[in-house]
Amino acid sequence: MDGMIQPPLVDTTACFCRVDAGLKTVAGAKKYVPGSKICLQPDIKPSIHPTRNKPSRGDRSRNQYPLLPGLPDDLAIACLIRVPRFEHCKLRLVCKRWYRLLAGNFFYSLRKSLGIAEEWIYVIKRDRDGKISWHAFDPIYQLWQPLPPVPKEYSEALGFGSAVLSGCHLYLFGGKDPLKGSMRRVIFYSARTNKWHRAPDMLRRRHFFGSCVINNCLYVAGGENEGVHRPLRSAEVYDPNKNRWSFISDMSTTMVPFIGIVHDGKWFLKGLGPHRQVLSEVYQPETDSWYPVYDGMIAGWRNPCATLSRHLYALDCKDGCKLRVYDEVTDSWSRHIDSKMHLGNSRALEAAGLVPLNGKLCIIRNNMSISLVDVSKSGDLKGATEHLWETISGKGQIKTLVSNIWSSLAGRNRLKSHIVHCQVLQA
């Protein structure tokens, strides 16, 4: 595994405007890419290893070829940033300058500032033999894209966490190895380089814990430790800018969370206590404090759930064809968005993920079918809402009745695979 994942990561040299002095007219890109930023802060602590015998900037600039023959580099970049994301894997192979450009902050800061950065859905699955695989779905072309294999230590892990930092880094952390037990391991995949990298280990070994992202910092809490044989109270946070884990206040009680969400700047967790009783807590980052909570939101809270435009949504049926909406005024889940086209109750059709995608809610099922719900047009929810739903399949074709029937039959027998995590990465 050490040969597959190499540290670091994304450092200050990842900013193309600093690493490549041949790009003399980077500032001129603003003429062609209005509102662009020249550089973003690095997401990970810079490498501590110095580079020896590094050629001077003048030497490099004299020996470099233009990004696109016959064009100044700023115009070349203005062209390259408009290439669809599914072609980026090919662009990285053209030459080292193109690879450095696509791996850096500068390229994607321009795409984001222009509103052309694309969001893809990443699905992590477990097959019936316990093996972990993962897949990326391009919602524009409605195609599943190839990805590098999941690193060995997570190929059969249980109870590990998943989160996205900086919009383009997918982290896997903790979990339980079938042979080695609970882990502190942390790795992440960069959508910019299409590679896996190592990050600092967590401070505590844990699996089946809660996790969330607040202000681009990764929080974990509770869970189990195979050596302790009881639920944990400890919690910690990872700051990618400092590249370091730190402890935060312990939870009010030990807990193995089974659901969690960030809402209104606070982290809500619901799980099982030491006596298998259902508990719920909320964490406030500003005061670094935990306290028990039980209100209308917690009482009607179901998994999966997601927040979008400061509203809280949760699935209201097994196949995810009906959503519940939390009403803060009445402190209840009394509002609904129904597709009126329910698929069934088989395990294959069970909704496993609910994530925001391009301003809509995305529902992912175990059979890899995907539904989009345009909640921005839901209004007061008093009228019909089935027109807000759109179903797309993993192969880019409209899902047919025949495929639904086969999925139902598969679900009645042994499920070939089921989804463990769903995330959205931007690039």
Tab-separated table of C-alpha atoms in Angstrom:
chain	number	residue	atom	x	y	z
A	1	MET	CA	0.000	0.000	0.000
A	2	ASP	CA	2.876	2.329	0.740
A	3	GLY	CA	3.844	2.099	-2.883
A	4	MET	CA	0.371	3.065	-4.045
A	5	ILE	CA	-0.191	6.135	-1.911
A	6	GLN	CA	2.446	8.762	-1.611
A	7	PRO	CA	2.367	11.856	0.626
A	8	PRO	CA	1.665	14.874	0.022
A	9	LEU	CA	-0.766	15.939	-1.708
A	10	VAL	CA	-1.645	19.447	-2.752
A	11	ASP	CA	0.989	22.015	-1.857
A	12	THR	CA	1.913	25.536	-2.800
A	13	THR	CA	3.508	24.358	-6.037
A	14	ALA	CA	0.073	23.153	-7.133
A	15	CYS	CA	-0.815	26.727	-8.009
A	16	PHE	CA	0.012	26.826	-11.705
A	17	CYS	CA	0.804	30.526	-11.610
A	18	ARG	CA	3.748	29.778	-9.282
A	19	VAL	CA	5.130	26.531	-10.610
A	20	ASP	CA	5.289	27.433	-14.278
A	21	ALA	CA	7.160	30.628	-15.030
A	22	GLY	CA	6.649	29.980	-18.704
A	23	LEU	CA	3.141	31.261	-18.215
A	24	LYS	CA	4.282	34.876	-18.412
A	25	THR	CA	0.876	36.319	-19.144
A	26	VAL	CA	-1.264	34.560	-16.563
A	27	ALA	CA	-2.600	37.889	-15.340
A	28	GLY	CA	-3.776	38.540	-18.871
A	29	ALA	CA	-6.198	35.637	-18.527
A	30	LYS	CA	-8.538	38.056	-16.769
A	31	LYS	CA	-9.123	39.722	-20.129
A	32	TYR	CA	-10.533	36.477	-21.458
A	33	VAL	CA	-11.804	34.957	-18.192
A	34	PRO	CA	-13.491	37.820	-16.298
A	35	GLY	CA	-13.653	37.539	-12.528
A	36	SER	CA	-10.943	34.897	-12.333
A	37	LYS	CA	-8.556	34.559	-9.443
A	38	ILE	CA	-4.880	33.940	-9.995
A	39	CYS	CA	-4.335	31.612	-7.061
A	40	LEU	CA	-6.107	29.850	-4.202
A	41	GLN	CA	-4.715	28.957	-0.811
A	42	PRO	CA	-3.292	25.427	-0.730
A	43	ASP	CA	-5.628	22.789	0.708
A	44	ILE	CA	-2.863	20.785	2.383
A	45	LYS	CA	0.290	21.750	4.262
A	46	PRO	CA	3.172	22.240	1.823
A	47	SER	CA	5.773	19.535	1.503
A	48	ILE	CA	8.664	19.909	3.930
A	49	HIS	CA	11.122	18.387	1.498
A	50	PRO	CA	13.158	21.000	-0.437
A	51	THR	CA	13.829	20.640	-4.133
A	52	ARG	CA	17.525	20.643	-4.961
A	53	ASN	CA	19.212	21.902	-8.098
A	54	LYS	CA	16.019	23.517	-9.235
A	55	PRO	CA	16.502	25.434	-12.506
A	56	SER	CA	15.907	29.140	-12.436
A	57	ARG	CA	12.630	30.557	-13.696
A	58	GLY	CA	14.402	32.177	-16.619
A	59	ASP	CA	15.893	28.864	-17.715
A	60	ARG	CA	12.562	27.095	-17.522
A	61	SER	CA	10.651	29.766	-19.388
A	62	ARG	CA	13.156	29.753	-22.253
A	63	ASN	CA	12.941	25.956	-22.653
A	64	GLN	CA	9.181	25.519	-22.435
A	65	TYR	CA	6.782	25.111	-25.312
A	66	PRO	CA	3.433	26.947	-25.316
A	67	LEU	CA	0.392	25.134	-23.959
A	68	LEU	CA	-1.220	25.324	-27.407
A	69	PRO	CA	0.989	26.039	-30.437
A	70	GLY	CA	0.325	29.430	-31.962
A	71	LEU	CA	-1.520	30.824	-28.940
A	72	PRO	CA	-0.339	32.751	-25.870
A	73	ASP	CA	-0.781	30.735	-22.685
A	74	ASP	CA	-3.575	32.895	-21.317
A	75	LEU	CA	-5.701	32.220	-24.400
A	76	ALA	CA	-4.778	28.523	-24.261
A	77	ILE	CA	-6.000	28.344	-20.664
A	78	ALA	CA	-9.212	30.153	-21.613
A	79	CYS	CA	-9.781	27.313	-24.115
A	80	LEU	CA	-8.733	24.412	-21.884
A	81	ILE	CA	-10.909	25.365	-18.924
A	82	ARG	CA	-13.946	24.962	-21.188
A	83	VAL	CA	-13.166	21.340	-22.069
A	84	PRO	CA	-15.839	19.036	-20.515
A	85	ARG	CA	-14.737	17.304	-17.345
A	86	PHE	CA	-15.033	13.766	-18.736
A	87	GLU	CA	-12.174	14.630	-21.144
A	88	HIS	CA	-9.811	15.838	-18.394
A	89	CYS	CA	-8.287	12.391	-17.928
A	90	LYS	CA	-7.062	12.627	-21.530
A	91	LEU	CA	-5.796	16.188	-21.117
A	92	ARG	CA	-3.554	15.109	-18.224
A	93	LEU	CA	-1.767	12.670	-20.533
A	94	VAL	CA	-0.776	15.223	-23.176
A	95	CYS	CA	2.332	16.599	-21.448
A	96	LYS	CA	3.729	17.614	-18.073
A	97	ARG	CA	2.609	21.237	-18.421
A	98	TRP	CA	-0.967	20.182	-19.073
A	99	TYR	CA	-0.833	17.765	-16.144
A	100	ARG	CA	0.457	20.484	-13.797
A	101	LEU	CA	-2.185	22.865	-15.071
A	102	LEU	CA	-5.053	20.436	-14.431
A	103	ALA	CA	-3.660	19.313	-11.049
A	104	GLY	CA	-3.412	22.858	-9.700
A	105	ASN	CA	-5.707	25.256	-7.939
A	106	PHE	CA	-5.518	27.898	-10.674
A	107	PHE	CA	-7.258	25.827	-13.366
A	108	TYR	CA	-10.246	24.903	-11.209
A	109	SER	CA	-10.537	28.322	-9.597
A	110	LEU	CA	-11.161	29.688	-13.091
A	111	ARG	CA	-13.729	26.989	-13.857
A	112	LYS	CA	-15.512	27.662	-10.586
A	113	SER	CA	-15.477	31.452	-10.970
A	114	LEU	CA	-17.004	31.094	-14.443
A	115	GLY	CA	-19.640	28.668	-13.192
A	116	ILE	CA	-18.482	25.855	-15.484
A	117	ALA	CA	-17.077	23.500	-12.832
A	118	GLU	CA	-18.974	20.194	-13.019
A	119	GLU	CA	-20.335	18.105	-10.161
A	120	TRP	CA	-20.137	14.318	-10.363
A	121	ILE	CA	-21.702	11.716	-8.093
A	122	TYR	CA	-19.316	9.248	-6.447
A	123	VAL	CA	-20.802	5.993	-5.164
A	124	ILE	CA	-18.948	3.582	-2.862
A	125	LYS	CA	-20.422	0.066	-2.933
A	126	ARG	CA	-19.933	-3.259	-1.184
A	127	ASP	CA	-20.568	-6.482	-3.108
A	128	ARG	CA	-21.946	-9.697	-1.670
A	129	ASP	CA	-18.386	-10.898	-0.978
A	130	GLY	CA	-17.658	-7.822	1.126
A	131	LYS	CA	-15.400	-6.154	-1.443
A	132	ILE	CA	-15.486	-2.364	-1.806
A	133	SER	CA	-15.673	-0.708	-5.212
A	134	TRP	CA	-16.554	2.785	-6.309
A	135	HIS	CA	-17.976	4.545	-9.329
A	136	ALA	CA	-18.332	8.107	-10.651
A	137	PHE	CA	-21.438	9.284	-12.493
A	138	ASP	CA	-21.371	12.210	-14.933
A	139	PRO	CA	-24.916	13.691	-14.793
A	140	ILE	CA	-24.414	15.787	-17.949
A	141	TYR	CA	-23.554	12.872	-20.254
A	142	GLN	CA	-25.274	10.365	-17.929
A	143	LEU	CA	-22.340	7.979	-18.009
A	144	TRP	CA	-20.390	6.088	-15.353
A	145	GLN	CA	-16.716	6.998	-15.498
A	146	PRO	CA	-13.696	4.744	-14.701
A	147	LEU	CA	-11.771	5.356	-11.479
A	148	PRO	CA	-8.526	4.062	-9.945
A	149	PRO	CA	-9.024	1.095	-7.565
A	150	VAL	CA	-9.820	1.702	-3.915
A	151	PRO	CA	-6.581	1.347	-1.874
A	152	LYS	CA	-6.008	-2.051	-0.306
A	153	GLU	CA	-6.724	-1.131	3.312
A	154	TYR	CA	-10.261	-0.088	2.355
A	155	SER	CA	-10.988	-2.902	-0.083
A	156	GLU	CA	-12.860	-4.867	2.627
A	157	ALA	CA	-13.190	-2.347	5.482
A	158	LEU	CA	-16.364	-1.974	7.552
A	159	GLY	CA	-17.815	1.071	9.249
A	160	PHE	CA	-15.480	3.655	7.694
A	161	GLY	CA	-16.350	7.296	7.132
A	162	SER	CA	-16.516	9.321	3.936
A	163	ALA	CA	-16.490	13.096	3.417
A	164	VAL	CA	-15.557	15.768	0.872
A	165	LEU	CA	-13.183	18.651	1.635
A	166	SER	CA	-12.374	21.616	-0.628
A	167	GLY	CA	-15.043	20.389	-3.022
A	168	CYS	CA	-12.682	18.031	-4.870
A	169	HIS	CA	-11.057	15.755	-2.254
A	170	LEU	CA	-12.919	12.593	-1.223
A	171	TYR	CA	-11.704	11.301	2.153
A	172	LEU	CA	-12.021	7.775	3.545
A	173	PHE	CA	-11.130	7.421	7.221
A	174	GLY	CA	-11.304	5.053	10.170
A	175	GLY	CA	-13.218	1.808	9.837
A	176	LYS	CA	-12.513	-1.779	10.737
A	177	ASP	CA	-10.111	-3.990	8.857
A	178	PRO	CA	-11.220	-7.683	8.883
A	179	LEU	CA	-7.757	-8.734	10.101
A	180	LYS	CA	-6.258	-5.718	11.897
A	181	GLY	CA	-9.385	-4.376	13.603
A	182	SER	CA	-10.203	-0.693	14.139
A	183	MET	CA	-8.111	1.774	12.118
A	184	ARG	CA	-6.883	5.366	12.373
A	185	ARG	CA	-6.037	5.440	8.669
A	186	VAL	CA	-7.001	8.449	6.504
A	187	ILE	CA	-6.670	8.598	2.719
A	188	PHE	CA	-8.190	10.826	0.091
A	189	TYR	CA	-8.864	10.892	-3.634
A	190	SER	CA	-8.241	14.094	-5.597
A	191	ALA	CA	-10.571	14.751	-8.509
A	192	ARG	CA	-7.850	17.028	-9.928
A	193	THR	CA	-5.173	14.342	-10.219
A	194	ASN	CA	-7.435	11.238	-10.317
A	195	LYS	CA	-5.165	9.653	-7.688
A	196	TRP	CA	-5.283	8.518	-4.062
A	197	HIS	CA	-3.115	10.195	-1.418
A	198	ARG	CA	-2.328	9.773	2.285
A	199	ALA	CA	-3.374	12.186	5.014
A	200	PRO	CA	-2.462	12.175	8.744
A	201	ASP	CA	-4.021	9.384	10.788
A	202	MET	CA	-6.849	10.105	13.199
A	203	LEU	CA	-6.001	10.359	16.897
A	204	ARG	CA	-8.254	7.446	17.904
A	205	ARG	CA	-9.013	4.135	16.258
A	206	ARG	CA	-12.736	3.911	15.574
A	207	HIS	CA	-15.395	2.424	13.327
A	208	PHE	CA	-19.155	2.968	12.906
A	209	PHE	CA	-18.782	6.578	14.005
A	210	GLY	CA	-20.369	9.877	12.969
A	211	SER	CA	-18.692	12.401	10.683
A	212	CYS	CA	-19.449	15.740	9.049
A	213	VAL	CA	-17.809	18.756	7.395
A	214	ILE	CA	-18.198	22.280	8.809
A	215	ASN	CA	-16.255	25.233	7.384
A	216	ASN	CA	-14.127	22.786	5.358
A	217	CYS	CA	-12.993	20.955	8.512
A	218	LEU	CA	-13.695	17.254	9.035
A	219	TYR	CA	-15.315	16.246	12.352
A	220	VAL	CA	-15.646	12.685	13.701
A	221	ALA	CA	-17.278	11.552	16.933
A	222	GLY	CA	-18.340	8.445	18.831
A	223	GLY	CA	-18.312	5.012	17.273
A	224	GLU	CA	-16.631	1.861	18.493
A	225	ASN	CA	-13.071	0.748	19.144
A	226	GLU	CA	-12.421	-2.968	18.968
A	227	GLY	CA	-9.857	-2.751	21.770
A	228	VAL	CA	-12.170	-0.830	24.128
A	229	HIS	CA	-15.280	-3.020	23.594
A	230	ARG	CA	-17.652	-0.143	24.290
A	231	PRO	CA	-18.949	2.944	22.478
A	232	LEU	CA	-16.704	6.005	22.444
A	233	ARG	CA	-17.334	9.549	23.689
A	234	SER	CA	-14.284	11.150	22.104
A	235	ALA	CA	-14.459	13.500	19.119
A	236	GLU	CA	-11.815	15.125	16.925
A	237	VAL	CA	-11.434	17.483	13.979
A	238	TYR	CA	-9.112	17.605	10.962
A	239	ASP	CA	-8.108	20.958	9.476
A	240	PRO	CA	-6.686	20.432	5.954
A	241	ASN	CA	-4.942	23.815	5.979
A	242	LYS	CA	-2.955	22.795	9.077
A	243	ASN	CA	-2.824	19.149	7.969
A	244	ARG	CA	-3.471	18.103	11.554
A	245	TRP	CA	-6.037	16.362	13.763
A	246	SER	CA	-7.053	17.852	17.116
A	247	PHE	CA	-9.353	16.687	19.896
A	248	ILE	CA	-12.562	18.591	20.576
A	249	SER	CA	-14.882	18.262	23.571
A	250	ASP	CA	-16.166	14.769	24.333
A	251	MET	CA	-19.793	13.947	23.669
A	252	SER	CA	-22.242	14.037	26.576
A	253	THR	CA	-22.472	10.255	26.449
A	254	THR	CA	-21.020	7.329	24.544
A	255	MET	CA	-22.767	6.707	21.237
A	256	VAL	CA	-22.632	4.692	18.031
A	257	PRO	CA	-24.266	7.125	15.557
A	258	PHE	CA	-26.413	5.809	12.735
A	259	ILE	CA	-27.482	9.176	11.309
A	260	GLY	CA	-26.074	12.705	11.267
A	261	ILE	CA	-26.594	16.032	9.536
A	262	VAL	CA	-25.283	19.595	9.623
A	263	HIS	CA	-28.132	22.068	9.854
A	264	ASP	CA	-28.024	25.767	10.700
A	265	GLY	CA	-24.297	25.528	11.485
A	266	LYS	CA	-24.760	22.766	14.081
A	267	TRP	CA	-24.021	19.049	13.893
A	268	PHE	CA	-26.912	16.775	14.883
A	269	LEU	CA	-26.252	13.113	15.676
A	270	LYS	CA	-28.631	10.278	16.450
A	271	GLY	CA	-27.470	6.828	17.508
A	272	LEU	CA	-27.392	4.027	20.054
A	273	GLY	CA	-26.075	4.454	23.585
A	274	PRO	CA	-24.265	1.909	25.794
A	275	HIS	CA	-27.544	0.135	26.617
A	276	ARG	CA	-28.778	0.177	23.004
A	277	GLN	CA	-31.126	3.060	23.746
A	278	VAL	CA	-31.682	5.740	21.096
A	279	LEU	CA	-29.840	8.978	21.893
A	280	SER	CA	-29.445	12.291	20.083
A	281	GLU	CA	-26.950	15.120	20.554
A	282	VAL	CA	-25.987	18.363	18.882
A	283	TYR	CA	-22.522	19.929	18.593
A	284	GLN	CA	-21.876	23.672	18.316
A	285	PRO	CA	-18.425	24.417	16.818
A	286	GLU	CA	-18.417	28.042	18.051
A	287	THR	CA	-18.552	26.997	21.701
A	288	ASP	CA	-17.017	23.512	21.268
A	289	SER	CA	-19.881	22.032	23.261
A	290	TRP	CA	-22.243	19.056	23.070
A	291	TYR	CA	-25.684	18.782	24.591
A	292	PRO	CA	-28.621	16.355	24.312
A	293	VAL	CA	-31.478	17.421	22.082
A	294	TYR	CA	-34.923	16.040	21.364
A	295	ASP	CA	-37.440	18.065	19.419
A	296	GLY	CA	-39.728	17.720	16.444
A	297	MET	CA	-36.818	17.508	14.032
A	298	ILE	CA	-35.168	14.657	15.928
A	299	ALA	CA	-38.446	12.819	16.530
A	300	GLY	CA	-39.291	12.591	12.824
A	301	TRP	CA	-35.733	12.292	11.546
A	302	ARG	CA	-35.016	9.470	9.128
A	303	ASN	CA	-32.021	8.402	7.104
A	304	PRO	CA	-30.842	9.388	4.505
A	305	CYS	CA	-31.234	13.140	4.818
A	306	ALA	CA	-29.656	16.271	3.323
A	307	THR	CA	-29.715	20.048	3.525
A	308	LEU	CA	-30.164	22.321	0.514
A	309	SER	CA	-30.639	26.110	0.589
A	310	ARG	CA	-30.981	25.984	4.395
A	311	HIS	CA	-33.874	23.513	4.175
A	312	LEU	CA	-33.729	20.000	5.627
A	313	TYR	CA	-34.981	17.001	3.610
A	314	ALA	CA	-35.283	13.283	4.387
A	315	LEU	CA	-36.549	10.206	2.585
A	316	ASP	CA	-40.078	9.189	3.489
A	317	CYS	CA	-40.233	5.755	1.878
A	318	LYS	CA	-37.889	2.895	1.163
A	319	ASP	CA	-37.441	3.525	-2.562
A	320	GLY	CA	-36.894	7.268	-2.052
A	321	CYS	CA	-39.794	8.325	-4.264
A	322	LYS	CA	-41.227	10.531	-1.540
A	323	LEU	CA	-39.426	13.225	0.441
A	324	ARG	CA	-40.234	14.825	3.765
A	325	VAL	CA	-39.442	18.490	4.430
A	326	TYR	CA	-38.757	19.871	7.889
A	327	ASP	CA	-40.842	22.923	8.776
A	328	GLU	CA	-39.041	25.039	11.366
A	329	VAL	CA	-42.172	27.098	12.106
A	330	THR	CA	-44.174	24.082	13.256
A	331	ASP	CA	-41.098	22.039	14.310
A	332	SER	CA	-42.422	19.083	12.322
A	333	TRP	CA	-41.944	17.011	9.178
A	334	SER	CA	-45.460	17.681	7.938
A	335	ARG	CA	-44.637	18.687	4.343
A	336	HIS	CA	-44.018	16.194	1.522
A	337	ILE	CA	-42.765	16.047	-2.085
A	338	ASP	CA	-44.175	12.941	-3.750
A	339	SER	CA	-43.245	11.568	-7.187
A	340	LYS	CA	-46.447	9.457	-7.368
A	341	MET	CA	-44.305	6.789	-9.118
A	342	HIS	CA	-43.136	4.388	-6.421
A	343	LEU	CA	-40.820	1.622	-7.555
A	344	GLY	CA	-41.163	-1.034	-4.851
A	345	ASN	CA	-39.727	-2.279	-1.576
A	346	SER	CA	-36.964	-4.599	-2.773
A	347	ARG	CA	-33.465	-4.178	-1.391
A	348	ALA	CA	-32.154	-3.494	-4.902
A	349	LEU	CA	-34.464	-0.487	-5.240
A	350	GLU	CA	-33.806	0.839	-1.750
A	351	ALA	CA	-32.625	4.453	-1.666
A	352	ALA	CA	-29.155	4.563	-0.126
A	353	GLY	CA	-28.106	8.187	-0.672
A	354	LEU	CA	-29.544	11.687	-0.726
A	355	VAL	CA	-27.136	14.450	-1.807
A	356	PRO	CA	-27.389	17.965	-3.277
A	357	LEU	CA	-26.360	18.124	-6.944
A	358	ASN	CA	-26.367	21.297	-9.064
A	359	GLY	CA	-29.093	22.898	-6.986
A	360	LYS	CA	-31.293	19.776	-6.959
A	361	LEU	CA	-31.636	16.815	-4.624
A	362	CYS	CA	-30.212	13.563	-5.948
A	363	ILE	CA	-31.525	10.175	-4.783
A	364	ILE	CA	-29.275	7.160	-5.459
A	365	ARG	CA	-30.570	3.601	-5.119
A	366	ASN	CA	-28.748	0.309	-4.648
A	367	ASN	CA	-29.422	-0.660	-8.271
A	368	MET	CA	-27.565	2.562	-9.290
A	369	SER	CA	-30.703	4.278	-10.602
A	370	ILE	CA	-30.780	7.993	-9.867
A	371	SER	CA	-33.618	10.482	-9.421
A	372	LEU	CA	-33.311	14.271	-9.383
A	373	VAL	CA	-35.806	16.462	-7.529
A	374	ASP	CA	-35.976	20.171	-8.293
A	375	VAL	CA	-36.999	21.336	-4.811
A	376	SER	CA	-36.497	24.995	-5.805
A	377	LYS	CA	-39.807	24.767	-7.702
A	378	SER	CA	-41.725	23.053	-4.917
A	379	GLY	CA	-43.313	26.328	-3.746
A	380	ASP	CA	-45.713	25.880	-0.873
A	381	LEU	CA	-46.088	22.159	-1.686
A	382	LYS	CA	-49.884	22.468	-1.824
A	383	GLY	CA	-50.161	21.427	-5.447
A	384	ALA	CA	-48.905	18.437	-7.432
A	385	THR	CA	-45.200	17.778	-7.082
A	386	GLU	CA	-44.618	14.795	-9.392
A	387	HIS	CA	-43.454	17.146	-12.183
A	388	LEU	CA	-40.424	18.049	-10.037
A	389	TRP	CA	-38.935	14.553	-10.409
A	390	GLU	CA	-36.624	13.293	-13.121
A	391	THR	CA	-35.222	9.758	-13.242
A	392	ILE	CA	-31.963	8.922	-14.963
A	393	SER	CA	-30.181	5.589	-15.180
A	394	GLY	CA	-26.532	4.770	-14.713
A	395	LYS	CA	-25.997	4.058	-18.430
A	396	GLY	CA	-27.473	7.270	-19.687
A	397	GLN	CA	-30.758	5.812	-20.952
A	398	ILE	CA	-34.281	6.280	-19.598
A	399	LYS	CA	-35.010	3.503	-17.132
A	400	THR	CA	-37.453	0.998	-18.600
A	401	LEU	CA	-40.150	-1.076	-16.992
A	402	VAL	CA	-38.232	-4.267	-17.787
A	403	SER	CA	-35.124	-3.116	-15.885
A	404	ASN	CA	-37.314	-2.168	-12.913
A	405	ILE	CA	-38.817	-5.660	-12.869
A	406	TRP	CA	-35.381	-7.301	-12.997
A	407	SER	CA	-34.163	-5.060	-10.190
A	408	SER	CA	-37.158	-6.063	-8.079
A	409	LEU	CA	-36.484	-9.741	-8.682
A	410	ALA	CA	-32.822	-9.293	-7.814
A	411	GLY	CA	-33.781	-7.562	-4.588
A	412	ARG	CA	-35.956	-10.494	-3.487
A	413	ASN	CA	-32.965	-12.779	-3.686
A	414	ARG	CA	-29.459	-12.113	-2.466
A	415	LEU	CA	-28.471	-8.526	-3.212
A	416	LYS	CA	-25.335	-8.472	-5.339
A	417	SER	CA	-24.161	-5.171	-3.900
A	418	HIS	CA	-25.324	-2.240	-1.832
A	419	ILE	CA	-24.241	1.365	-1.541
A	420	VAL	CA	-22.202	2.388	1.509
A	421	HIS	CA	-21.512	6.088	0.801
A	422	CYS	CA	-22.531	8.707	-1.751
A	423	GLN	CA	-20.667	11.978	-2.268
A	424	VAL	CA	-20.446	14.796	-4.814
A	425	LEU	CA	-17.084	16.128	-6.078
A	426	GLN	CA	-16.563	19.246	-8.161
A	427	ALA	CA	-13.871	19.805	-10.779
